Short mmCIF file of C-alpha atoms and ligand atoms in Angstrom, two decimals:
data_model
loop_
_atom_site.label_atom_id
_atom_site.label_comp_id
_atom_site.label_asym_id
_atom_site.label_seq_id
_atom_site.Cartn_x
_atom_site.Cartn_y
_atom_site.Cartn_z
CA UNK A 1 6.10 38.25 20.74
CA UNK A 2 5.66 34.17 19.75
CA UNK A 3 9.12 32.62 18.27
CA UNK A 4 8.34 32.42 14.94
CA UNK A 5 9.00 28.65 13.79
CA UNK A 6 9.14 26.73 10.72
CA UNK A 7 7.29 23.52 10.89
CA UNK A 8 8.54 20.92 8.88
CA UNK A 9 6.88 17.15 8.01
CA UNK A 10 8.66 14.83 10.17
CA UNK A 11 12.08 12.53 8.54
CA UNK A 12 10.26 10.14 6.06
CA UNK A 13 6.89 11.39 6.18
CA UNK A 14 5.64 14.23 3.07
CA UNK A 15 2.82 15.41 1.33
CA UNK A 16 1.66 13.79 -1.38
CA UNK A 17 0.36 17.14 -3.31
CA UNK A 18 -1.95 18.12 -6.54
CA UNK A 19 -1.53 17.23 -9.53
CA UNK A 20 0.23 13.69 -7.83
CA UNK A 21 -2.41 13.18 -5.95
CA UNK A 22 -5.05 12.78 -8.65
CA UNK A 23 -2.85 9.67 -9.99
CA UNK A 24 -3.05 8.69 -6.70
CA UNK A 25 -6.92 8.49 -7.05
CA UNK A 26 -6.57 7.63 -10.33
CA UNK A 27 -4.77 3.92 -9.01
CA UNK A 28 -7.14 3.82 -5.89
CA UNK A 29 -10.20 3.94 -7.67
CA UNK A 30 -8.46 1.35 -10.80
CA UNK A 31 -7.75 -1.10 -7.72
CA UNK A 32 -11.46 -0.83 -7.02
CA UNK A 33 -13.32 -1.36 -10.25
CA UNK A 34 -10.52 -4.42 -10.54
CA UNK A 35 -10.60 -6.25 -7.40
CA UNK A 36 -14.53 -5.55 -7.63
CA UNK A 37 -14.41 -7.49 -10.20
CA UNK A 38 -12.67 -10.78 -8.63
CA UNK A 39 -15.62 -10.28 -5.52
CA UNK A 40 -13.90 -8.51 -2.96
CA UNK A 41 -15.50 -6.02 -0.63
CA UNK A 42 -13.28 -2.98 1.14
CA UNK A 43 -12.00 -3.24 5.08
CA UNK A 44 -10.74 -0.13 6.69
CA UNK A 45 -8.93 -1.44 9.86
CA UNK A 46 -7.70 1.23 12.47
CA UNK A 47 -4.09 2.56 11.86
CA UNK A 48 -3.24 1.49 14.88
CA UNK A 49 -3.55 -1.77 16.69
CA UNK A 50 -2.50 -3.87 19.92
CA UNK A 51 1.98 -3.73 19.69
CA UNK A 52 1.13 -7.74 20.87
CA UNK A 53 -1.10 -8.40 17.82
CA UNK A 54 1.91 -7.65 15.26
CA UNK A 55 4.68 -8.72 17.62
CA UNK A 56 3.04 -12.54 17.46
CA UNK A 57 2.11 -12.32 14.15
CA UNK A 58 4.68 -11.02 12.52
CA UNK A 59 7.53 -12.36 14.84
CA UNK A 60 9.51 -10.97 17.61
CA UNK A 61 12.71 -11.96 15.67
CA UNK A 62 11.57 -10.01 12.80
CA UNK A 63 13.68 -5.95 11.25
CA UNK A 64 9.66 -4.64 11.16
CA UNK A 65 8.28 -5.56 14.79
CA UNK A 66 12.03 -5.37 16.95
CA UNK A 67 13.66 -1.98 14.80
CA UNK A 68 11.19 -1.13 12.71
CA UNK A 69 7.91 -0.15 14.67
CA UNK A 70 6.29 2.58 16.12
CA UNK A 71 5.46 1.39 19.54
CA UNK A 72 4.64 3.51 22.51
CA UNK A 73 2.12 3.64 25.55
CA UNK A 74 -1.44 5.70 25.28
CA UNK A 75 -0.23 8.85 26.25
CA UNK A 76 -3.80 8.34 29.44
CA UNK A 77 -2.38 4.59 30.44
CA UNK A 78 1.21 6.69 30.82
CA UNK A 79 -0.60 8.96 33.19
CA UNK A 80 -2.18 5.93 35.10
CA UNK A 81 1.37 4.85 35.99
CA UNK A 82 2.34 8.44 36.98
CA UNK A 83 -0.04 8.53 38.83
CA UNK A 84 0.68 5.30 40.88
CA UNK A 85 4.16 6.13 41.09
CA UNK A 86 3.25 9.37 42.73
CA UNK A 87 1.50 7.61 45.35
CA UNK A 88 3.43 4.37 45.77
CA UNK A 89 7.03 6.58 46.00
CA UNK A 90 5.28 9.57 47.38
CA UNK A 91 7.46 12.04 44.53
CA UNK A 92 6.78 12.90 41.44
CA UNK A 93 8.75 10.42 38.60
CA UNK A 94 11.03 12.70 36.90
CA UNK A 95 10.80 12.50 32.62
CA UNK A 96 14.25 10.23 32.74
CA UNK A 97 12.27 8.13 35.31
CA UNK A 98 9.16 8.01 33.31
CA UNK A 99 10.53 6.68 30.14
CA UNK A 100 12.50 4.36 32.04
CA UNK A 101 9.11 3.07 33.11
CA UNK A 102 7.56 3.60 29.29
CA UNK A 103 10.28 1.35 28.04
CA UNK A 104 9.42 -1.40 30.72
CA UNK A 105 6.21 -1.45 29.75
CA UNK A 106 5.54 -5.16 28.23
CA UNK A 107 4.02 -4.98 24.86
CA UNK A 108 0.84 -6.07 26.17
CA UNK A 109 0.77 -2.21 27.06
CA UNK A 110 1.93 -0.90 24.03
CA UNK A 111 -0.15 0.09 21.11
CA UNK A 112 2.36 0.31 17.88
CA UNK A 113 1.34 2.30 14.29
CA UNK A 114 0.41 -0.59 12.10
CA UNK A 115 3.15 -1.72 10.03
CA UNK A 116 1.26 -3.71 7.44
CA UNK A 117 -2.55 -4.65 7.78
CA UNK A 118 -2.81 -8.66 7.52
CA UNK A 119 -2.59 -8.58 10.86
CA UNK A 120 -5.34 -6.53 11.28
CA UNK A 121 -7.76 -7.74 8.66
CA UNK A 122 -6.62 -11.93 10.55
CA UNK A 123 -7.90 -9.72 14.19
CA UNK A 124 -10.88 -7.95 12.10
CA UNK A 125 -11.92 -11.50 11.10
CA UNK A 126 -11.87 -13.62 14.42
CA UNK A 127 -13.54 -10.65 15.94
CA UNK A 128 -16.07 -10.24 13.14
CA UNK A 129 -16.73 -13.61 13.51
CA UNK A 130 -15.90 -13.81 9.67
CA UNK A 131 -16.02 -17.62 9.52
CA UNK A 132 -20.03 -17.84 9.97
CA UNK A 133 -19.97 -15.77 6.81
CA UNK A 134 -19.97 -18.34 3.35
CA UNK A 135 -16.06 -18.66 2.48
CA UNK A 136 -13.65 -17.65 1.56
CA UNK A 137 -13.73 -13.90 2.66
CA UNK A 138 -12.01 -12.04 -0.13
CA UNK A 139 -11.08 -8.17 1.53
CA UNK A 140 -9.18 -5.41 -0.11
CA UNK A 141 -7.36 -2.24 2.15
CA UNK A 142 -5.47 0.79 1.16
CA UNK A 143 -3.90 3.37 3.06
CA UNK A 144 -0.77 3.93 5.55
CA UNK A 145 1.71 2.03 6.72
CA UNK A 146 4.31 2.97 9.62
CA UNK A 147 8.24 1.37 9.80
CA UNK A 148 10.44 3.66 10.89
CA UNK A 149 13.62 2.22 8.01
CA UNK A 150 16.20 4.67 6.48
CA UNK A 151 14.21 7.12 4.32
CA UNK A 152 15.24 6.87 0.52
CA UNK A 153 13.68 7.14 -2.87
CA UNK A 154 10.60 4.48 -2.71
CA UNK A 155 11.53 3.99 0.97
CA UNK A 156 9.90 6.02 3.76
CA UNK A 157 8.46 6.40 7.03
CA UNK A 158 4.84 6.83 6.00
CA UNK A 159 3.97 4.87 3.21
CA UNK A 160 0.72 3.36 1.64
CA UNK A 161 -0.14 0.09 0.87
CA UNK A 162 -2.87 -1.45 -0.95
CA UNK A 163 -3.66 -4.80 -0.67
CA UNK A 164 -5.87 -7.89 -0.35
CA UNK A 165 -6.48 -10.79 1.41
CA UNK A 166 -8.36 -14.45 0.83
CA UNK A 167 -9.63 -16.05 4.31
CA UNK A 168 -11.48 -19.27 4.49
CA UNK A 169 -11.94 -21.22 7.60
CA UNK A 170 -11.10 -25.10 8.01
CA UNK A 171 -13.92 -27.36 8.18
CA UNK A 172 -13.16 -29.92 11.03
CA UNK A 173 -11.52 -32.93 9.90
CA UNK A 174 -10.82 -31.78 6.40
CA UNK A 175 -7.40 -33.76 4.85
CA UNK A 176 -4.80 -31.34 4.56
CA UNK A 177 -3.91 -32.85 1.57
CA UNK A 178 -7.74 -32.56 -0.37
CA UNK A 179 -7.66 -29.33 -0.98
CA UNK A 180 -4.17 -28.53 -2.71
CA UNK A 181 -5.39 -28.22 -5.65
CA UNK A 182 -8.23 -25.44 -5.30
CA UNK A 183 -5.85 -23.59 -2.46
CA UNK A 184 -3.42 -22.93 -5.55
CA UNK A 185 -6.11 -22.09 -7.82
CA UNK A 186 -7.02 -19.65 -5.24
CA UNK A 187 -3.02 -18.73 -4.95
CA UNK A 188 -3.25 -18.23 -8.73
CA UNK A 189 -6.35 -16.33 -9.08
CA UNK A 190 -4.36 -13.60 -6.19
CA UNK A 191 -1.81 -12.96 -8.32
CA UNK A 192 -3.47 -13.10 -11.51
CA UNK A 193 -5.93 -9.88 -10.04
CA UNK A 194 -2.65 -8.01 -8.59
CA UNK A 195 -1.80 -8.78 -12.64
CA UNK A 196 -4.27 -7.65 -13.77
CA UNK A 197 -4.33 -4.38 -11.89
CA UNK A 198 -1.41 -3.05 -13.27
CA UNK A 199 -1.89 -4.86 -15.84
CA UNK A 200 -4.87 -1.61 -16.20
CA UNK A 201 -3.24 0.52 -14.99
CA UNK A 202 -0.05 0.45 -17.94
CA UNK A 203 2.95 -0.62 -15.08
CA UNK A 204 5.80 -1.17 -16.76
CA UNK A 205 8.76 -3.76 -16.67
CA UNK A 206 6.58 -5.81 -14.80
CA UNK A 207 8.27 -8.89 -13.55
CA UNK A 208 6.12 -11.97 -11.15
CA UNK A 209 8.33 -14.27 -9.09
CA UNK A 210 6.88 -17.19 -7.26
CA UNK A 211 8.44 -20.16 -4.95
CA UNK A 212 7.18 -21.95 -2.97
CA UNK A 213 8.94 -21.93 0.99
CA UNK A 214 7.00 -25.20 1.96
CA UNK A 215 5.12 -25.67 5.75
CA UNK A 216 5.38 -26.29 9.25
CA UNK A 217 6.79 -30.26 8.16
CA UNK A 218 9.33 -29.33 5.50
CA UNK A 219 10.54 -26.26 6.37
CA UNK A 220 11.61 -27.01 9.98
CA UNK A 221 13.71 -29.34 8.29
CA UNK A 222 14.70 -27.23 5.51
CA UNK A 223 15.66 -23.84 7.43
CA UNK A 224 18.06 -26.45 10.11
CA UNK A 225 19.97 -27.91 6.99
CA UNK A 226 20.41 -24.10 5.85
CA UNK A 227 21.91 -23.55 9.20
CA UNK A 228 24.04 -26.64 9.56
CA UNK A 229 25.71 -25.56 6.13
CA UNK A 230 25.54 -21.67 6.64
CA UNK A 231 27.96 -22.67 9.85
CA UNK A 232 30.24 -24.51 7.29
CA UNK A 233 30.90 -21.73 5.70
CA UNK A 234 30.19 -18.34 8.29
CA UNK A 235 33.29 -16.67 8.47
CA UNK A 236 32.78 -15.87 4.88
CA UNK A 237 29.99 -14.00 5.10
CA UNK A 238 29.63 -10.21 6.30
CA UNK A 239 27.82 -9.50 9.82
CA UNK A 240 24.66 -9.42 8.96
CA UNK A 241 24.04 -13.33 7.33
CA UNK A 242 26.93 -14.25 10.15
CA UNK A 243 23.42 -12.81 13.19
CA UNK A 244 20.63 -14.26 11.03
CA UNK A 245 22.15 -17.51 10.55
CA UNK A 246 21.30 -18.23 14.14
CA UNK A 247 17.91 -15.37 13.72
CA UNK A 248 16.14 -16.71 10.87
CA UNK A 249 18.78 -18.54 7.93
CA UNK A 250 15.84 -18.42 5.54
CA UNK A 251 16.69 -14.44 5.70
CA UNK A 252 20.44 -15.24 3.96
CA UNK A 253 19.15 -16.06 1.06
CA UNK A 254 17.82 -12.50 0.58
CA UNK A 255 21.12 -10.71 0.84
CA UNK A 256 22.22 -8.36 -1.96
CA UNK A 257 26.38 -8.67 -1.00
CA UNK A 258 27.97 -9.30 -4.01
CA UNK A 259 30.63 -11.23 -1.48
CA UNK A 260 28.32 -13.59 -1.32
CA UNK A 261 26.71 -14.08 -4.36
CA UNK A 262 28.64 -16.87 -4.86
CA UNK A 263 27.88 -18.56 -1.43
CA UNK A 264 24.66 -18.42 -1.59
CA UNK A 265 24.38 -20.36 -5.02
CA UNK A 266 25.51 -23.45 -3.79
CA UNK A 267 23.71 -23.83 -0.79
CA UNK A 268 20.82 -26.00 -0.97
CA UNK A 269 17.92 -25.49 -2.55
CA UNK A 270 14.45 -25.29 -1.07
CA UNK A 271 13.09 -27.08 -4.17
CA UNK A 272 15.00 -29.68 -3.36
CA UNK A 273 13.49 -30.07 -0.28
CA UNK A 274 9.36 -29.78 -0.24
CA UNK A 275 7.18 -31.74 1.32
CA UNK A 276 4.68 -34.08 -0.81
CA UNK A 277 2.40 -31.86 -0.40
CA UNK A 278 4.08 -28.60 -0.57
CA UNK A 279 5.71 -30.01 -3.74
CA UNK A 280 2.05 -31.26 -5.27
CA UNK A 281 0.63 -27.75 -4.62
CA UNK A 282 3.89 -25.77 -5.87
CA UNK A 283 3.41 -27.64 -9.31
CA UNK A 284 -0.33 -26.74 -9.45
CA UNK A 285 0.44 -23.51 -8.66
CA UNK A 286 2.56 -22.77 -11.36
CA UNK A 287 0.08 -24.93 -14.03
CA UNK A 288 -2.84 -22.65 -13.21
CA UNK A 289 -0.75 -19.90 -13.42
CA UNK A 290 0.29 -21.09 -17.13
CA UNK A 291 -3.93 -21.79 -17.45
CA UNK A 292 -4.64 -17.87 -16.41
CA UNK A 293 -1.57 -16.61 -19.24
CA UNK A 294 0.39 -14.77 -16.45
CA UNK A 295 3.70 -15.14 -17.09
CA UNK A 296 6.22 -15.91 -13.97
CA UNK A 297 9.59 -16.46 -13.02
CA UNK A 298 10.45 -18.82 -10.01
CA UNK A 299 13.21 -17.65 -8.11
CA UNK A 300 14.30 -20.16 -4.52
CA UNK A 301 16.18 -17.13 -3.02
CA UNK A 302 12.29 -15.44 -2.64
CA UNK A 303 12.13 -15.73 1.37
CA UNK A 304 10.35 -12.46 1.88
CA UNK A 305 10.55 -10.37 5.56
CA UNK A 306 7.52 -12.07 7.95
CA UNK A 307 7.40 -15.38 9.46
CA UNK A 308 3.66 -16.10 8.66
CA UNK A 309 4.68 -17.09 5.54
CA UNK A 310 4.24 -20.66 4.07
CA UNK A 311 4.40 -22.88 0.53
CA UNK A 312 3.76 -19.66 -2.16
CA UNK A 313 5.09 -17.02 -2.19
CA UNK A 314 5.69 -14.30 -4.72
CA UNK A 315 6.99 -10.99 -5.69
CA UNK A 316 6.22 -8.00 -8.33
CA UNK A 317 8.94 -5.74 -9.52
CA UNK A 318 8.47 -2.72 -11.90
CA UNK A 319 10.37 -0.38 -14.31
CA UNK A 320 12.62 2.62 -13.09
CA UNK A 321 12.75 2.10 -9.28
CA UNK A 322 16.85 1.62 -8.41
CA UNK A 323 17.89 -0.22 -5.63
CA UNK A 324 13.62 -0.58 -3.79
CA UNK A 325 12.28 -2.20 -7.09
CA UNK A 326 10.04 -4.30 -5.10
CA UNK A 327 6.39 -3.22 -5.96
CA UNK A 328 4.12 -6.02 -4.62
CA UNK A 329 4.79 -8.90 -1.67
CA UNK A 330 2.81 -11.36 -0.90
CA UNK A 331 2.01 -15.57 -0.33
CA UNK A 332 0.05 -17.86 1.97
CA UNK A 333 -0.14 -17.80 6.07
CA UNK A 334 -2.97 -20.90 6.52
CA UNK A 335 -2.40 -20.57 10.37
CA UNK A 336 -1.95 -17.26 11.08
CA UNK A 337 -5.64 -16.29 12.14
CA UNK A 338 -5.02 -19.85 14.87
CA UNK A 339 -2.03 -18.35 15.93
CA UNK A 340 -3.86 -15.19 16.10
CA UNK A 341 -6.81 -16.81 18.28
CA UNK A 342 -8.88 -18.17 16.01
CA UNK A 343 -10.33 -20.77 14.08
CA UNK A 344 -8.37 -22.94 11.87
CA UNK A 345 -7.98 -20.52 8.64
CA UNK A 346 -6.54 -20.60 5.56
CA UNK A 347 -4.84 -17.10 3.87
CA UNK A 348 -3.45 -15.64 0.91
CA UNK A 349 -2.57 -12.75 0.48
CA UNK A 350 -0.63 -9.00 -0.89
CA UNK A 351 1.03 -5.55 -0.45
CA UNK A 352 1.10 -3.89 -2.79
CA UNK A 353 3.85 -0.07 -2.42
CA UNK A 354 2.10 2.27 -3.29
CA UNK A 355 4.55 5.06 -3.37
CA UNK A 356 6.42 2.69 -5.73
CA UNK A 357 3.82 1.88 -7.90
CA UNK A 358 3.65 6.02 -8.50
CA UNK A 359 6.96 6.69 -8.74
CA UNK A 360 7.10 3.48 -11.27
CA UNK A 361 3.96 5.05 -13.18
CA UNK A 362 5.48 8.51 -13.63
CA UNK A 363 8.92 7.25 -14.67
CA UNK A 364 7.39 5.78 -17.35
CA UNK A 365 5.72 9.02 -18.45
CA UNK A 366 2.18 7.59 -16.75
CA UNK A 367 1.47 10.16 -14.66
CA UNK A 368 -0.85 12.19 -16.48
CA UNK A 369 -0.72 16.30 -17.42
CA UNK A 370 -1.64 18.19 -14.46
CA UNK A 371 -5.48 18.74 -14.72
CA UNK A 372 -6.77 22.51 -15.48
CA UNK A 373 -9.90 23.67 -15.40
CA UNK A 374 -12.52 23.34 -18.35
CA UNK A 375 -13.89 26.29 -18.48
CA UNK A 376 -12.91 29.91 -16.81
CA UNK A 377 -15.77 32.26 -16.64
CA UNK A 378 -13.94 36.01 -17.11
CA UNK A 379 -17.09 38.15 -15.94
CA UNK A 380 -16.83 41.63 -15.98
CA UNK A 381 -19.06 44.15 -14.39
CA UNK A 382 -21.27 44.20 -11.39
CA UNK A 383 -24.85 43.14 -13.43
CA UNK A 384 -23.34 40.47 -14.51
CA UNK A 385 -22.13 38.33 -11.19
CA UNK A 386 -25.24 37.05 -10.92
CA UNK A 387 -24.99 35.50 -14.25
CA UNK A 388 -21.93 34.40 -14.00
CA UNK A 389 -22.33 32.05 -10.80
CA UNK A 390 -25.83 31.36 -12.53
CA UNK A 391 -23.52 29.40 -15.26
CA UNK A 392 -21.26 28.13 -13.53
CA UNK A 393 -23.58 26.35 -10.96
CA UNK A 394 -24.38 24.53 -14.52
CA UNK A 395 -21.61 23.81 -15.85
CA UNK A 396 -20.34 21.95 -12.52
CA UNK A 397 -23.12 20.52 -11.98
CA UNK A 398 -22.89 19.06 -15.52
CA UNK A 399 -19.13 17.23 -13.98
CA UNK A 400 -17.02 20.24 -16.16
CA UNK A 401 -14.00 21.82 -14.15
CA UNK A 402 -14.53 25.99 -13.75
CA UNK A 403 -12.84 28.43 -12.08
CA UNK A 404 -15.30 31.44 -11.45
CA UNK A 405 -13.61 34.52 -10.16
CA UNK A 406 -14.00 35.78 -6.39
CA UNK A 407 -14.29 39.57 -7.83
CA UNK A 408 -14.56 40.95 -11.35
CA UNK A 409 -11.16 40.70 -13.57
CA UNK A 410 -10.38 43.28 -16.00
CA UNK A 411 -10.28 41.17 -19.27
CA UNK A 412 -6.33 40.99 -19.96
CA UNK A 413 -5.61 39.94 -17.01
CA UNK A 414 -8.69 37.31 -16.54
CA UNK A 415 -7.34 35.75 -19.81
CA UNK A 416 -3.81 35.98 -18.40
CA UNK A 417 -5.21 33.92 -15.50
CA UNK A 418 -7.17 31.59 -17.47
CA UNK A 419 -3.91 30.46 -19.49
CA UNK A 420 -2.07 30.03 -16.47
CA UNK A 421 -4.72 27.32 -14.88
CA UNK A 422 -4.88 25.51 -18.32
CA UNK A 423 -8.22 26.47 -19.13
CA UNK A 424 -9.96 25.26 -22.35
CA UNK A 425 -12.32 27.61 -22.47
CA UNK A 426 -12.67 31.01 -21.29
CA UNK A 427 -16.20 32.01 -21.11
CA UNK A 428 -16.36 35.32 -21.31
CA UNK A 429 -19.90 37.63 -19.18
CA UNK A 430 -19.15 41.18 -19.44
CA UNK A 431 -22.97 43.23 -20.16
CA UNK A 432 -23.47 42.49 -23.74
CA UNK A 433 -23.91 39.10 -23.25
CA UNK A 434 -26.39 39.14 -21.19
CA UNK A 435 -28.18 41.40 -22.35
CA UNK A 436 -28.74 39.29 -25.43
CA UNK A 437 -27.78 35.91 -24.15
CA UNK A 438 -24.79 34.56 -26.69
CA UNK A 439 -22.38 33.70 -24.75
CA UNK A 440 -18.10 35.01 -26.33
CA UNK A 441 -17.14 31.39 -26.00
CA UNK A 442 -12.83 32.12 -26.44
CA UNK A 443 -10.51 28.53 -27.24
CA UNK A 444 -7.49 29.25 -24.98
CA UNK A 445 -5.59 26.71 -27.30
CA UNK A 446 -6.71 28.24 -30.20
CA UNK A 447 -7.70 31.69 -29.94
CA UNK A 448 -10.48 31.45 -32.03
CA UNK A 449 -13.48 33.08 -30.35
CA UNK A 450 -17.42 32.32 -30.87
CA UNK A 451 -21.08 33.73 -29.57
CA UNK A 452 -23.40 31.04 -28.36
CA UNK A 453 -26.35 30.16 -26.49
CA UNK A 454 -25.94 28.40 -23.30
CA UNK A 455 -27.19 25.11 -24.54
CA UNK A 456 -25.52 25.32 -27.45
CA UNK A 457 -22.02 26.11 -24.86
CA UNK A 458 -22.81 23.29 -22.45
CA UNK A 459 -23.81 20.66 -25.86
CA UNK A 460 -20.71 21.53 -27.05
CA UNK A 461 -18.55 20.68 -24.13
CA UNK A 462 -20.74 17.97 -23.47
CA UNK A 463 -19.88 16.75 -26.80
CA UNK A 464 -16.16 16.70 -25.77
CA UNK A 465 -16.14 15.25 -22.41
P1 LIG B 501 5.54 -5.95 2.47
O1 LIG B 501 4.87 -6.01 3.47
O2 LIG B 501 7.32 -5.69 3.66
O3 LIG B 501 5.76 -7.19 2.22
O4 LIG B 501 5.96 -4.79 1.48
C1 LIG B 501 5.25 -4.73 0.77
C2 LIG B 501 4.95 -4.19 -0.57
O5 LIG B 501 5.41 -2.56 1.05
C3 LIG B 501 6.89 -3.87 -0.93
O6 LIG B 501 6.66 -4.15 -1.64
C4 LIG B 501 6.68 -2.57 -0.79
O7 LIG B 501 6.52 -2.02 -2.47
C5 LIG B 501 6.19 -1.33 -0.31
N1 LIG B 501 6.52 -0.98 1.33
C6 LIG B 501 7.76 -1.54 2.41
N2 LIG B 501 8.35 -1.04 3.16
C7 LIG B 501 8.27 0.50 2.16
C8 LIG B 501 8.49 1.34 2.83
N3 LIG B 501 9.46 1.93 4.53
N4 LIG B 501 8.38 2.75 1.91
C9 LIG B 501 7.69 1.85 0.99
N5 LIG B 501 7.01 1.62 0.71
C10 LIG B 501 7.21 0.41 1.32
#
């Protein structure tokens, strides 16, 4: 006999179950509705992509790409490699040799489970020539993302994001200074849309923080200045920050280490080092947010983890999430499409952590009660089954949630089950009801019982919907 094995979900992944999935569905439906009112269409990119796409866009020095990405050789390509090895060496590679070969494969021969979707959306924009569509192209997506992080509350290895991107090809010879006002309005509207979505869901304790991290002109100069200042205080920093002085000094500003806070507070601030265009755009974003009634706080330390951001960055936190309280992150990424081989294109977008959004709604008591049934059809007597089936069909066609037991049950058992399922009404059908056409309807909340015709019952339920 085969050994009995108990399978479990892989670490950092989980099953989403009813009734919680009802909340997930409500969140997703609301996103579709709200984003639709802003003129966005849905894109569903694949879940795996070439590893190179992420390496190039997110940046090879980021944690997401260097440590957290599920990147692997396509097993079928590995088959080819295996065969080539056999041919060349006249011997079969062992598991160790195969692992070594796989480990040495360049990114160009690997595929990855997507750690985020902005790169995919940009790839799709290029692949489908969307620059030829009326600009800007406004897209939203939702689905699972994969990062090999240390799992904890609000942090998973398979997690879900709801995101949106606005992409706009830059016409040739456009003066970059000329469109600052327009870009700022686009940024502000994207932020306004996320806030409208959160408001519609009743998310509590929502706080929006914004910043500008400059562009290709002014950011490198600021980063150098920051690096020089950090080197002066290197001894006082922890090992992570010390490493980041070399790899990515901006990320030091992200540090949550208590001992580093005083030092960071005295570092030069990017707002004082923005070039004229970036400064003008940042001022205009703030004016636009005010005009739209969107409240925000400025946070000069908000740098975001991914390399491709420029100018406007923002992050939103919500109630009840502990240390993992960021529920949405976003920013502008002009130049990313070009980096991926497309035409010069502006971009701005955000990604909401859906798992965290759900957690926050649940913490605030907005999870919603378990959905029961509207009607439990308690039928007794073999001849009654056909009537019970017909009744269930009509009720379901009217959009009601109906439980129809597959076999007849004793009266007491049927009512007990109706109660357990949280049904509002039990429709009691026996020989009498079938003969007279007068149904017995029991309201489970108060135990009252009345007789009525099928039409009357349907009418009563419709009114209560
Ligand atoms: P990012 O793509 O890193 O900018 O993240 C955007 C949002 O996705 C964050 O604000 C989180 O809400 C969510 N998020 C990122 N990583 C995870 C994870 N491992 N588990 C759950 N949510 C995540």
